[in-house]
Amino acid sequence: MKQRSWMSGAVGLGVGFVLGGVMIAVVTGESVRRLMGSSAAALAGSAEPPEESDGFMAERPKKSMKSFGSANSYDDEVGSRGGGGPGAPPMPAAAPVMELAAPPEPEMEEGGATADKGGAAAAPTRAWFPETFLFEPLVVTDANGSATVPVRVPDRLTQWRVLALAHSRSGAQAGAVTSFAGTLPTYVDPVLPPFLRAGDTVRLPVQVVNTTDKAVEAALKVDVKGAQVEAGARTVRVPARGSVVELVTVKAGGAGPVTLRASLGDTDAVVRDFDVWATGQPVVQTRGGSLAAPRTLSLVGPADAQVGSERVRLQVYPGALGMVRAELAAVERRPVDVAGDAYALLLAGQAPELLKSLGETADPAALKALSLVATQRVLRAARAPSIEVATRLAEGALAHPDNPVLARLGERLVAQVAQAQRPDGTCQGGDGWTLQRLLVATANCARTVRAAQGTPEGKQRASAFTVRASGVFERYLPQVKDGYTAAVLLAEGSAEGGVADALRTRVREALKTGTDGTAWLPVEPDTVRADGEMPSEAEATAMAVLALQGDAKAPLADLGAWLLAHYTPGLGWGDGQANRVGLRAALALFKDPLPAQVRVSVARDGQVVTEGTYDTKALREVLALEAAAPGSAGSHTWTVRAEPAVPGLGFSLALSAAVPWKSEVKGGLQLAVTGPKEARVGQLTNVRVQVGAPSSLPLRFQQELPAGVQVDPASLAALVASGQVSSWDVQDGALSLDLSPREQGALVQVEFRVLPTLAGTLQAGAARLGVPGRPDITASLPPTTWAVR
């Protein structure tokens, strides 16, 4: 860049270490412009150029909302959450692990510059604005202790700081800091909001800065794609070492992405993006399934969807490998109970072989740490275990044959379970037990005893136990009425021959099929597990998958699709028992490795709406495809397809739109919101909320704010201090207040202050009052319009 965008440079570091290692990080000194910094100056019409911060590896200030004056759309969105303050202490920005990829160069004419519509030379365009663009954890110096790292400098005009930390082979350490400036003689800086709402008419500040010693007169042009711009072209004169602010009117019609390009003659041009949000009530339809075959779904879009609000989003979830990785990451953080601890120990023991079979390498240190924690918990639970606890713990202990303590524990627990079998072949039981629970408990015991067949004695023990248990299942077959119990006897017990055929038939007959083509196994009332708890549908469906393995009549792909769609990273399928069975089912269904490349597409009525091609590495993470879907009103046929078909990938397809809000009152709530009568940029103004509701209800108020309107944290802190509000949450475009308990029949009135930073006619979104978890108790008000001068 003549010291401009795409400047290629080199940083030479000589730190006095021969054949040593150097770590280099480059960050911007202008980590984020504060609300009352250059953005506010631009809004107020100040002619002073923005100051450049000289902070080194500075922490970004914690903000209640993203500043209207954020330097670009890539700035982090930081929310505030608290019980009376602006939020948690600032957190340092995470450093990237590699040089961030730069966008492609703008298309150039033969003369070397982009051409505008009139054929004249246009300014090179700046469009890449990261705050940290280089992190090199290992740079080896030469014999003189020097290293050169060529880098591409981003388009952000700021002071860049370079940190180098070095060490020698002998262990000596040192560091160095240097800086360089990315700037232009004259440049244009549009100050953009993170979003607008459909129907907004705003006056956007465009700052023109002159760093030279002579006055500059040049053509300023602002073009907008996705919205309308008025008087976007003009001539500006900027004094030497000064700046001017020009206001450009932009009208946002419908929802969707907006791209703004501001150019200053042939010296500088900037491209930045933001979104226009719909003001209507969101309506979302979601379908899930497996990519084992093309899936055809019927979705009905709302007839009154607002212009630009119809969108389709496809998320693709990894199969067995992704679930194993997710479970390893989450299992230790889950609530402590016997089933969860037993599952964690089992997973830690089986993970190396599972990952190897799926083409992944295990992390020995992480597995060792997980095994240690799970072992300590299991040993406490195994001091005097009941038979039911022994059936949970034994398999996990036996998964660690190299650990003599766990191996002996596993053998002891299995022996305890085997000895508990009654002469009639049943296992466990007690006062008040139903036959259904007893049969499930006997099947669990059979699985436990079969887990220890590594010795002749173990094989003999398992064989004897299985024979007696099989007699129980055959004897009571006519009493097995529900699908869950039949599935457990097949998956965990030892049913064979005609008994197994009859049980498979009962499982298949009990399956339900959804409108999206997925299948699941419902749980009948009064059906329980061996521990007396009612199983979830996820656990029952996983049992059905295991029970129907090898059954040509079973809809295994549809069951797997339902199971994938009901998996939640971090939570899994439920408790430890459900997760143990769920993971076994997922591994049984999706054990085949992923193909080298997969093309995924979404089509509406045969026409492709969005598609993407991914390699094996990408398919190990959750992927997302999203596109505008205008014309989706009414009933349409949607097809999700993977080429080649991959049973191990699940998907979730969501069709969303926004429809006009209507005033709504349910459950006796009352809500009134009074906005400012007259608002001015840079001046605090009040918003009043009046609420009426029964005193026993925990209420939450939510207000979607106009673009560029910031909430004053001090006014929220005052509400908490007065006891009117218990907590609050502020994010881009939205405020949430949790209201404190009220006296019977008393109306509640709270006030908070807001700071407009954007002039124009702005749409405030809907206001809502409700009780968390109770959609039948709610009140809402439609969007309103604010006039800000």
Coordinates of N, CA, C and O in Angstrom, one line a residue, residues 168-308:
S168 N 16.9 -19.4 24.2 CA 18.1 -20.1 23.6 C 18.0 -21.6 24.0 O 17.2 -22.0 24.9
R169 N 18.9 -22.4 23.4 CA 19.0 -23.8 23.7 C 19.4 -24.0 25.2 O 19.0 -25.0 25.8
S170 N 20.1 -23.0 25.7 CA 20.5 -23.2 27.1 C 19.5 -22.8 28.1 O 19.7 -22.9 29.3
G171 N 18.4 -22.2 27.6 CA 17.3 -21.8 28.5 C 17.2 -20.4 28.8 O 16.2 -19.9 29.5
A172 N 18.1 -19.6 28.3 CA 18.0 -18.1 28.6 C 16.8 -17.5 27.8 O 16.5 -18.0 26.7
Q173 N 16.2 -16.5 28.4 CA 15.0 -15.9 27.8 C 15.2 -14.4 27.7 O 15.9 -13.8 28.5
A174 N 14.4 -13.8 26.7 CA 14.4 -12.4 26.6 C 13.2 -12.0 25.7 O 12.5 -12.9 25.1
G175 N 13.0 -10.7 25.5 CA 11.8 -10.3 24.7 C 12.1 -9.0 24.1 O 13.1 -8.2 24.5
A176 N 11.4 -8.6 23.1 CA 11.5 -7.3 22.4 C 10.2 -6.9 21.9 O 9.3 -7.7 21.6
V177 N 10.0 -5.5 21.9 CA 8.8 -4.9 21.4 C 9.1 -3.8 20.4 O 10.1 -3.0 20.7
T178 N 8.4 -3.8 19.3 CA 8.6 -2.7 18.3 C 7.2 -2.4 17.8 O 6.2 -3.0 18.1
S179 N 7.2 -1.4 17.0 CA 5.9 -1.0 16.4 C 6.1 -0.4 15.0 O 7.2 0.0 14.7
F180 N 5.0 -0.3 14.3 CA 5.0 0.3 13.0 C 3.6 0.8 12.7 O 2.7 0.3 13.2
A181 N 3.5 1.8 11.8 CA 2.2 2.5 11.6 C 1.7 2.0 10.2 O 2.5 2.0 9.2
G182 N 0.4 1.8 10.2 CA -0.3 1.6 8.9 C -1.1 2.8 8.7 O -2.1 3.0 9.4
T183 N -0.8 3.6 7.7 CA -1.6 4.8 7.5 C -1.5 5.2 6.0 O -0.9 4.6 5.2
L184 N -2.3 6.3 5.7 CA -2.3 6.8 4.3 C -2.2 8.4 4.4 O -2.6 8.9 5.5
P185 N -1.8 9.0 3.4 CA -1.8 10.5 3.4 C -3.2 11.1 3.7 O -3.4 11.9 4.5
T186 N -4.1 10.6 2.9 CA -5.5 10.9 3.1 C -6.4 9.6 3.1 O -6.1 8.7 2.3
Y187 N -7.4 9.6 3.9 CA -8.2 8.4 3.9 C -9.6 8.7 4.4 O -9.9 9.7 5.0
V188 N -10.5 7.7 4.1 CA -11.9 7.9 4.4 C -12.3 6.8 5.5 O -11.8 5.7 5.4
D189 N -13.1 7.2 6.4 CA -13.4 6.3 7.5 C -14.9 6.4 7.8 O -15.4 7.2 8.6
P190 N -15.8 5.6 7.2 CA -17.2 5.6 7.5 C -17.5 4.9 8.9 O -16.9 3.9 9.2
V191 N -18.3 5.6 9.6 CA -18.6 5.1 11.0 C -20.0 4.4 10.9 O -21.0 5.0 10.7
L192 N -19.9 3.0 11.0 CA -21.1 2.2 10.8 C -21.6 1.6 12.0 O -20.9 1.2 12.9
P193 N -22.9 1.4 12.1 CA -23.5 0.7 13.2 C -23.3 -0.8 13.0 O -23.1 -1.3 11.8
P194 N -23.4 -1.7 14.0 CA -23.4 -3.1 13.8 C -24.6 -3.6 13.1 O -24.6 -4.7 12.5
F195 N -25.7 -2.9 13.1 CA -26.9 -3.3 12.4 C -27.9 -2.1 12.2 O -27.7 -1.1 12.9
L196 N -28.8 -2.3 11.3 CA -30.0 -1.4 11.2 C -31.2 -2.3 11.3 O -31.1 -3.5 11.2
R197 N -32.4 -1.7 11.5 CA -33.6 -2.4 11.4 C -34.4 -2.0 10.1 O -34.2 -0.9 9.6
A198 N -35.1 -2.9 9.6 CA -35.9 -2.6 8.4 C -36.8 -1.4 8.6 O -37.5 -1.3 9.6
G199 N -36.7 -0.5 7.7 CA -37.5 0.7 7.8 C -36.7 1.9 8.3 O -37.2 3.0 8.3
D200 N -35.5 1.7 8.8 CA -34.7 2.8 9.3 C -34.2 3.8 8.2 O -33.9 3.3 7.1
T201 N -34.2 5.0 8.6 CA -33.6 6.1 7.8 C -32.5 6.8 8.6 O -32.9 7.4 9.6
V202 N -31.3 6.6 8.3 CA -30.2 7.1 9.2 C -29.3 8.0 8.5 O -29.2 8.0 7.2
R203 N -28.6 8.9 9.2 CA -27.6 9.7 8.7 C -26.2 9.2 9.2 O -25.9 9.4 10.4
L204 N -25.5 8.6 8.3 CA -24.2 7.9 8.7 C -23.1 8.9 8.6 O -22.9 9.5 7.5
P205 N -22.2 9.0 9.6 CA -21.1 9.9 9.5 C -20.0 9.2 8.7 O -19.7 8.1 8.9
V206 N -19.4 10.0 7.8 CA -18.2 9.5 7.0 C -17.1 10.5 7.3 O -17.2 11.7 6.9
Q207 N -16.1 10.1 7.9 CA -15.0 11.0 8.3 C -13.9 10.9 7.2 O -13.5 9.8 6.8
V208 N -13.4 12.0 6.8 CA -12.3 12.1 5.9 C -11.1 12.8 6.6 O -11.2 13.9 7.2
V209 N -10.0 12.1 6.6 CA -8.8 12.5 7.4 C -7.6 12.9 6.4 O -7.4 12.1 5.5
N210 N -7.0 14.0 6.7 CA -5.8 14.4 5.9 C -4.6 14.5 6.9 O -4.6 15.3 7.8
T211 N -3.6 13.6 6.7 CA -2.4 13.6 7.5 C -1.3 14.4 6.9 O -0.2 14.4 7.5
T212 N -1.5 15.1 5.8 CA -0.4 15.8 5.1 C -0.4 17.3 5.6 O -1.3 17.7 6.3
D213 N 0.6 18.0 5.1 CA 0.8 19.4 5.4 C 0.0 20.3 4.5 O 0.2 21.6 4.6
K214 N -0.7 19.8 3.5 CA -1.4 20.7 2.6 C -2.9 20.3 2.6 O -3.3 19.2 2.8
A215 N -3.8 21.3 2.3 CA -5.2 21.1 2.2 C -5.4 20.2 1.0 O -4.7 20.2 0.0
V216 N -6.5 19.3 1.1 CA -6.8 18.4 0.1 C -8.3 18.6 -0.3 O -9.2 18.7 0.6
E217 N -8.5 18.6 -1.6 CA -9.9 18.6 -2.1 C -10.1 17.4 -3.0 O -9.3 17.2 -4.0
A218 N -11.1 16.6 -2.8 CA -11.2 15.3 -3.5 C -12.7 15.0 -3.5 O -13.5 15.5 -2.8
A219 N -13.0 14.0 -4.4 CA -14.4 13.6 -4.6 C -14.7 12.4 -3.6 O -13.9 11.5 -3.5
L220 N -15.7 12.6 -2.8 CA -16.2 11.6 -1.9 C -17.4 10.9 -2.4 O -18.4 11.6 -2.8
K221 N -17.4 9.6 -2.5 CA -18.5 8.8 -3.0 C -18.8 7.7 -2.1 O -17.9 6.9 -1.7
V222 N -20.1 7.5 -1.8 CA -20.6 6.4 -0.9 C -21.6 5.7 -1.7 O -22.6 6.2 -2.2
D223 N -21.3 4.4 -2.0 CA -22.3 3.5 -2.6 C -22.7 2.4 -1.6 O -21.9 1.9 -0.8
V224 N -24.0 2.0 -1.7 CA -24.5 1.0 -0.8 C -25.3 0.0 -1.6 O -26.1 0.3 -2.4
K225 N -25.0 -1.3 -1.3 CA -25.7 -2.4 -1.9 C -26.5 -3.0 -0.8 O -26.0 -3.4 0.3
G226 N -27.8 -3.2 -1.0 CA -28.7 -3.7 -0.1 C -29.6 -2.7 0.6 O -30.4 -3.0 1.5
A227 N -29.3 -1.4 0.3 CA -30.1 -0.3 0.9 C -30.0 0.9 -0.1 O -29.3 0.8 -1.1
Q228 N -30.7 2.0 0.2 CA -30.7 3.1 -0.6 C -29.9 4.2 0.0 O -29.9 4.4 1.2
V229 N -29.1 5.0 -0.8 CA -28.3 6.1 -0.3 C -28.8 7.3 -1.0 O -29.1 7.3 -2.2
E230 N -28.8 8.4 -0.3 CA -29.2 9.7 -0.8 C -28.0 10.7 -0.8 O -27.3 10.7 0.2
A231 N -27.7 11.4 -1.9 CA -26.6 12.3 -2.0 C -25.3 11.7 -1.6 O -24.6 12.2 -0.7
G232 N -25.0 10.6 -2.2 CA -23.8 9.9 -1.8 C -22.5 10.4 -2.5 O -21.4 10.0 -2.1
A233 N -22.6 11.3 -3.4 CA -21.4 11.8 -4.1 C -21.3 13.3 -3.8 O -22.3 14.1 -4.0
R234 N -20.2 13.8 -3.5 CA -19.9 15.2 -3.2 C -18.4 15.5 -3.2 O -17.6 14.5 -3.2
T235 N -18.0 16.7 -3.3 CA -16.6 17.1 -3.2 C -16.4 17.6 -1.8 O -17.1 18.5 -1.2
V236 N -15.3 17.2 -1.2 CA -14.9 17.6 0.2 C -13.6 18.3 0.1 O -12.7 18.0 -0.7
R237 N -13.4 19.3 1.0 CA -12.1 20.0 1.2 C -11.7 19.7 2.7 O -12.4 20.0 3.6
V238 N -10.5 19.2 2.8 CA -10.0 18.8 4.2 C -8.8 19.7 4.4 O -7.8 19.6 3.6
P239 N -8.7 20.4 5.6 CA -7.5 21.2 5.9 C -6.3 20.3 6.2 O -6.5 19.2 6.5
A240 N -5.2 20.9 6.1 CA -3.9 20.2 6.4 C -4.0 19.7 7.9 O -4.4 20.4 8.8
R241 N -3.6 18.5 8.1 CA -3.5 17.9 9.4 C -4.9 18.0 10.1 O -5.0 18.2 11.3
G242 N -5.9 17.8 9.3 CA -7.3 17.9 9.9 C -8.2 16.8 9.3 O -7.8 15.9 8.6
S243 N -9.5 17.0 9.6 CA -10.5 16.1 9.2 C -11.8 16.8 9.1 O -12.1 17.8 9.7
V244 N -12.7 16.2 8.3 CA -14.1 16.7 8.2 C -15.0 15.5 8.3 O -14.6 14.4 8.0
V245 N -16.3 15.8 8.7 CA -17.3 14.7 8.8 C -18.4 15.1 7.8 O -19.0 16.2 7.9
E246 N -18.7 14.1 6.9 CA -19.9 14.3 6.0 C -21.0 13.3 6.4 O -20.7 12.1 6.8
L247 N -22.2 13.8 6.4 CA -23.3 12.9 6.8 C -24.1 12.4 5.5 O -24.4 13.2 4.7
V248 N -24.2 11.1 5.4 CA -24.9 10.5 4.3 C -26.1 9.8 4.7 O -26.1 9.0 5.7
T249 N -27.2 10.0 4.1 CA -28.5 9.4 4.4 C -28.6 8.0 3.8 O -28.5 7.9 2.5
V250 N -28.9 7.0 4.6 CA -29.1 5.7 4.1 C -30.5 5.2 4.6 O -30.8 5.3 5.7
K251 N -31.3 4.6 3.6 CA -32.6 4.0 3.9 C -32.5 2.5 3.8 O -32.2 2.0 2.7
A252 N -32.9 1.8 4.9 CA -32.9 0.4 4.9 C -34.3 -0.1 4.6 O -35.2 0.1 5.4
G253 N -34.5 -0.8 3.5 CA -35.9 -1.2 3.1 C -36.2 -2.5 3.8 O -36.9 -2.5 4.8
G254 N -35.7 -3.6 3.3 CA -36.0 -4.9 3.9 C -34.8 -5.5 4.6 O -33.7 -4.9 4.6
A255 N -35.0 -6.6 5.3 CA -33.9 -7.3 6.0 C -32.9 -7.9 5.1 O -33.3 -8.3 3.9
G256 N -31.7 -8.0 5.5 CA -30.7 -8.6 4.7 C -29.3 -8.0 4.9 O -29.2 -7.0 5.6
P257 N -28.3 -8.5 4.2 CA -26.9 -7.9 4.4 C -26.8 -6.6 3.5 O -27.4 -6.5 2.5
V258 N -26.0 -5.7 4.0 CA -25.7 -4.4 3.4 C -24.2 -4.3 3.3 O -23.5 -4.5 4.2
T259 N -23.8 -3.9 2.1 CA -22.4 -3.6 1.9 C -22.2 -2.1 1.5 O -22.9 -1.6 0.5
L260 N -21.4 -1.4 2.2 CA -21.1 0.0 2.0 C -19.7 0.2 1.5 O -18.8 -0.3 2.1
R261 N -19.6 1.0 0.4 CA -18.2 1.3 -0.1 C -18.1 2.8 -0.1 O -18.9 3.5 -0.8
A262 N -17.1 3.3 0.6 CA -16.8 4.8 0.6 C -15.5 5.0 -0.1 O -14.5 4.3 0.3
S263 N -15.4 5.9 -1.0 CA -14.1 6.2 -1.7 C -13.8 7.7 -1.7 O -14.7 8.5 -1.7
L264 N -12.5 8.0 -1.7 CA -12.0 9.4 -1.7 C -11.1 9.5 -2.9 O -9.9 9.1 -2.8
G265 N -11.7 10.0 -3.9 CA -10.9 10.2 -5.2 C -10.3 8.9 -5.6 O -10.9 7.8 -5.6
D266 N -9.0 8.9 -5.9 CA -8.2 7.7 -6.2 C -7.2 7.4 -5.2 O -6.2 6.7 -5.4
T267 N -7.4 7.9 -3.9 CA -6.4 7.7 -2.9 C -6.8 6.6 -1.9 O -6.0 5.9 -1.3
D268 N -8.1 6.4 -1.7 CA -8.5 5.4 -0.7 C -10.0 5.0 -0.9 O -10.8 5.8 -1.4
A269 N -10.3 3.8 -0.6 CA -11.6 3.3 -0.6 C -11.8 2.2 0.5 O -10.8 1.5 0.7
V270 N -12.9 2.2 1.1 CA -13.2 1.2 2.2 C -14.5 0.5 1.9 O -15.5 1.1 1.5
V271 N -14.5 -0.8 2.1 CA -15.7 -1.6 2.0 C -16.0 -2.3 3.4 O -15.1 -2.9 3.9
R272 N -17.2 -2.0 3.9 CA -17.6 -2.7 5.1 C -19.0 -3.1 5.1 O -19.8 -2.6 4.3
D273 N -19.3 -4.1 5.9 CA -20.6 -4.8 5.8 C -21.4 -4.6 7.2 O -20.7 -4.5 8.2
F274 N -22.7 -4.6 7.1 CA -23.5 -4.8 8.3 C -24.8 -5.4 7.9 O -25.1 -5.5 6.7
D275 N -25.7 -5.8 8.8 CA -26.9 -6.4 8.5 C -28.1 -5.5 8.8 O -28.0 -4.7 9.8
V276 N -29.2 -5.6 8.1 CA -30.5 -5.0 8.4 C -31.3 -6.1 9.0 O -31.5 -7.2 8.3
W277 N -31.8 -5.9 10.2 CA -32.6 -6.9 10.9 C -34.1 -6.6 10.6 O -34.6 -5.5 10.5
A278 N -34.9 -7.7 10.5 CA -36.3 -7.6 10.4 C -36.9 -7.1 11.7 O -36.3 -7.4 12.8
T279 N -38.0 -6.4 11.7 CA -38.6 -5.9 12.9 C -39.7 -6.8 13.4 O -40.4 -6.6 14.4
G280 N -40.0 -7.8 12.6 CA -41.2 -8.7 12.9 C -40.9 -9.8 13.9 O -39.8 -9.9 14.4
Q281 N -41.9 -10.5 14.3 CA -41.8 -11.7 15.2 C -41.2 -12.9 14.5 O -41.7 -13.3 13.4
P282 N -40.1 -13.4 15.0 CA -39.5 -14.6 14.3 C -40.4 -15.8 14.4 O -40.9 -16.1 15.4
V283 N -40.4 -16.5 13.3 CA -41.1 -17.8 13.1 C -40.1 -18.8 12.5 O -39.6 -18.5 11.5
V284 N -39.9 -19.9 13.2 CA -38.9 -20.8 12.8 C -39.5 -22.2 12.8 O -40.2 -22.6 13.7
Q285 N -39.3 -22.9 11.7 CA -39.6 -24.4 11.6 C -38.3 -25.1 11.4 O -37.5 -24.8 10.6
T286 N -38.2 -26.2 12.2 CA -36.9 -27.0 12.2 C -37.2 -28.5 11.9 O -38.2 -29.0 12.5
R287 N -36.4 -29.1 11.1 CA -36.5 -30.5 10.8 C -35.1 -31.1 10.9 O -34.1 -30.4 10.6
G288 N -35.0 -32.3 11.4 CA -33.7 -33.0 11.5 C -33.7 -34.3 10.9 O -34.7 -34.9 10.5
G289 N -32.5 -34.9 10.7 CA -32.4 -36.2 10.1 C -31.0 -36.6 9.9 O -30.0 -36.0 10.4
S290 N -30.8 -37.6 9.2 CA -29.5 -38.2 8.8 C -29.2 -38.0 7.3 O -30.2 -38.0 6.5
L291 N -28.0 -37.9 6.9 CA -27.6 -37.8 5.5 C -27.3 -39.1 4.9 O -26.5 -39.2 4.0
A292 N -27.9 -40.2 5.5 CA -27.7 -41.5 5.0 C -28.4 -41.6 3.6 O -28.0 -42.5 2.8
A293 N -29.3 -40.8 3.3 CA -30.0 -40.8 2.0 C -30.6 -39.4 1.8 O -30.8 -38.6 2.8
P294 N -30.9 -39.0 0.6 CA -31.6 -37.7 0.4 C -32.9 -37.6 1.2 O -33.7 -38.6 1.2
R295 N -33.1 -36.5 1.9 CA -34.2 -36.3 2.8 C -35.1 -35.3 2.2 O -34.7 -34.2 1.9
T296 N -36.4 -35.6 2.0 CA -37.4 -34.7 1.4 C -38.3 -34.3 2.6 O -38.9 -35.2 3.2
L297 N -38.5 -33.0 2.8 CA -39.2 -32.5 3.9 C -40.3 -31.5 3.3 O -40.0 -30.8 2.3
S298 N -41.4 -31.4 4.0 CA -42.4 -30.4 3.6 C -42.5 -29.3 4.7 O -42.7 -29.6 5.9
L299 N -42.2 -28.1 4.3 CA -42.2 -26.9 5.2 C -43.2 -25.9 4.7 O -43.2 -25.6 3.5
V300 N -44.0 -25.3 5.6 CA -44.9 -24.3 5.2 C -44.5 -22.9 5.7 O -44.4 -22.7 7.0
G301 N -44.1 -22.0 4.8 CA -43.7 -20.7 5.2 C -44.8 -19.8 5.5 O -45.9 -19.9 4.8
P302 N -44.7 -18.8 6.4 CA -45.8 -17.8 6.6 C -46.1 -17.0 5.4 O -45.2 -16.5 4.7
A303 N -47.4 -16.7 5.2 CA -47.8 -15.9 4.1 C -47.5 -14.4 4.3 O -47.4 -13.7 3.3
D304 N -47.4 -14.0 5.5 CA -47.2 -12.5 5.8 C -45.8 -12.3 6.2 O -45.5 -11.3 6.9
A305 N -44.8 -13.0 5.7 CA -43.4 -12.8 6.0 C -42.9 -11.4 5.5 O -43.3 -11.0 4.4
Q306 N -42.2 -10.7 6.3 CA -41.6 -9.4 5.9 C -40.6 -9.6 4.9 O -39.9 -10.6 4.8
V307 N -40.5 -8.6 4.0 CA -39.5 -8.6 2.9 C -38.1 -8.8 3.4 O -37.7 -8.1 4.3
G308 N -37.4 -9.8 2.8 CA -36.0 -10.0 3.1 C -35.8 -10.9 4.4 O -34.6 -11.2 4.7

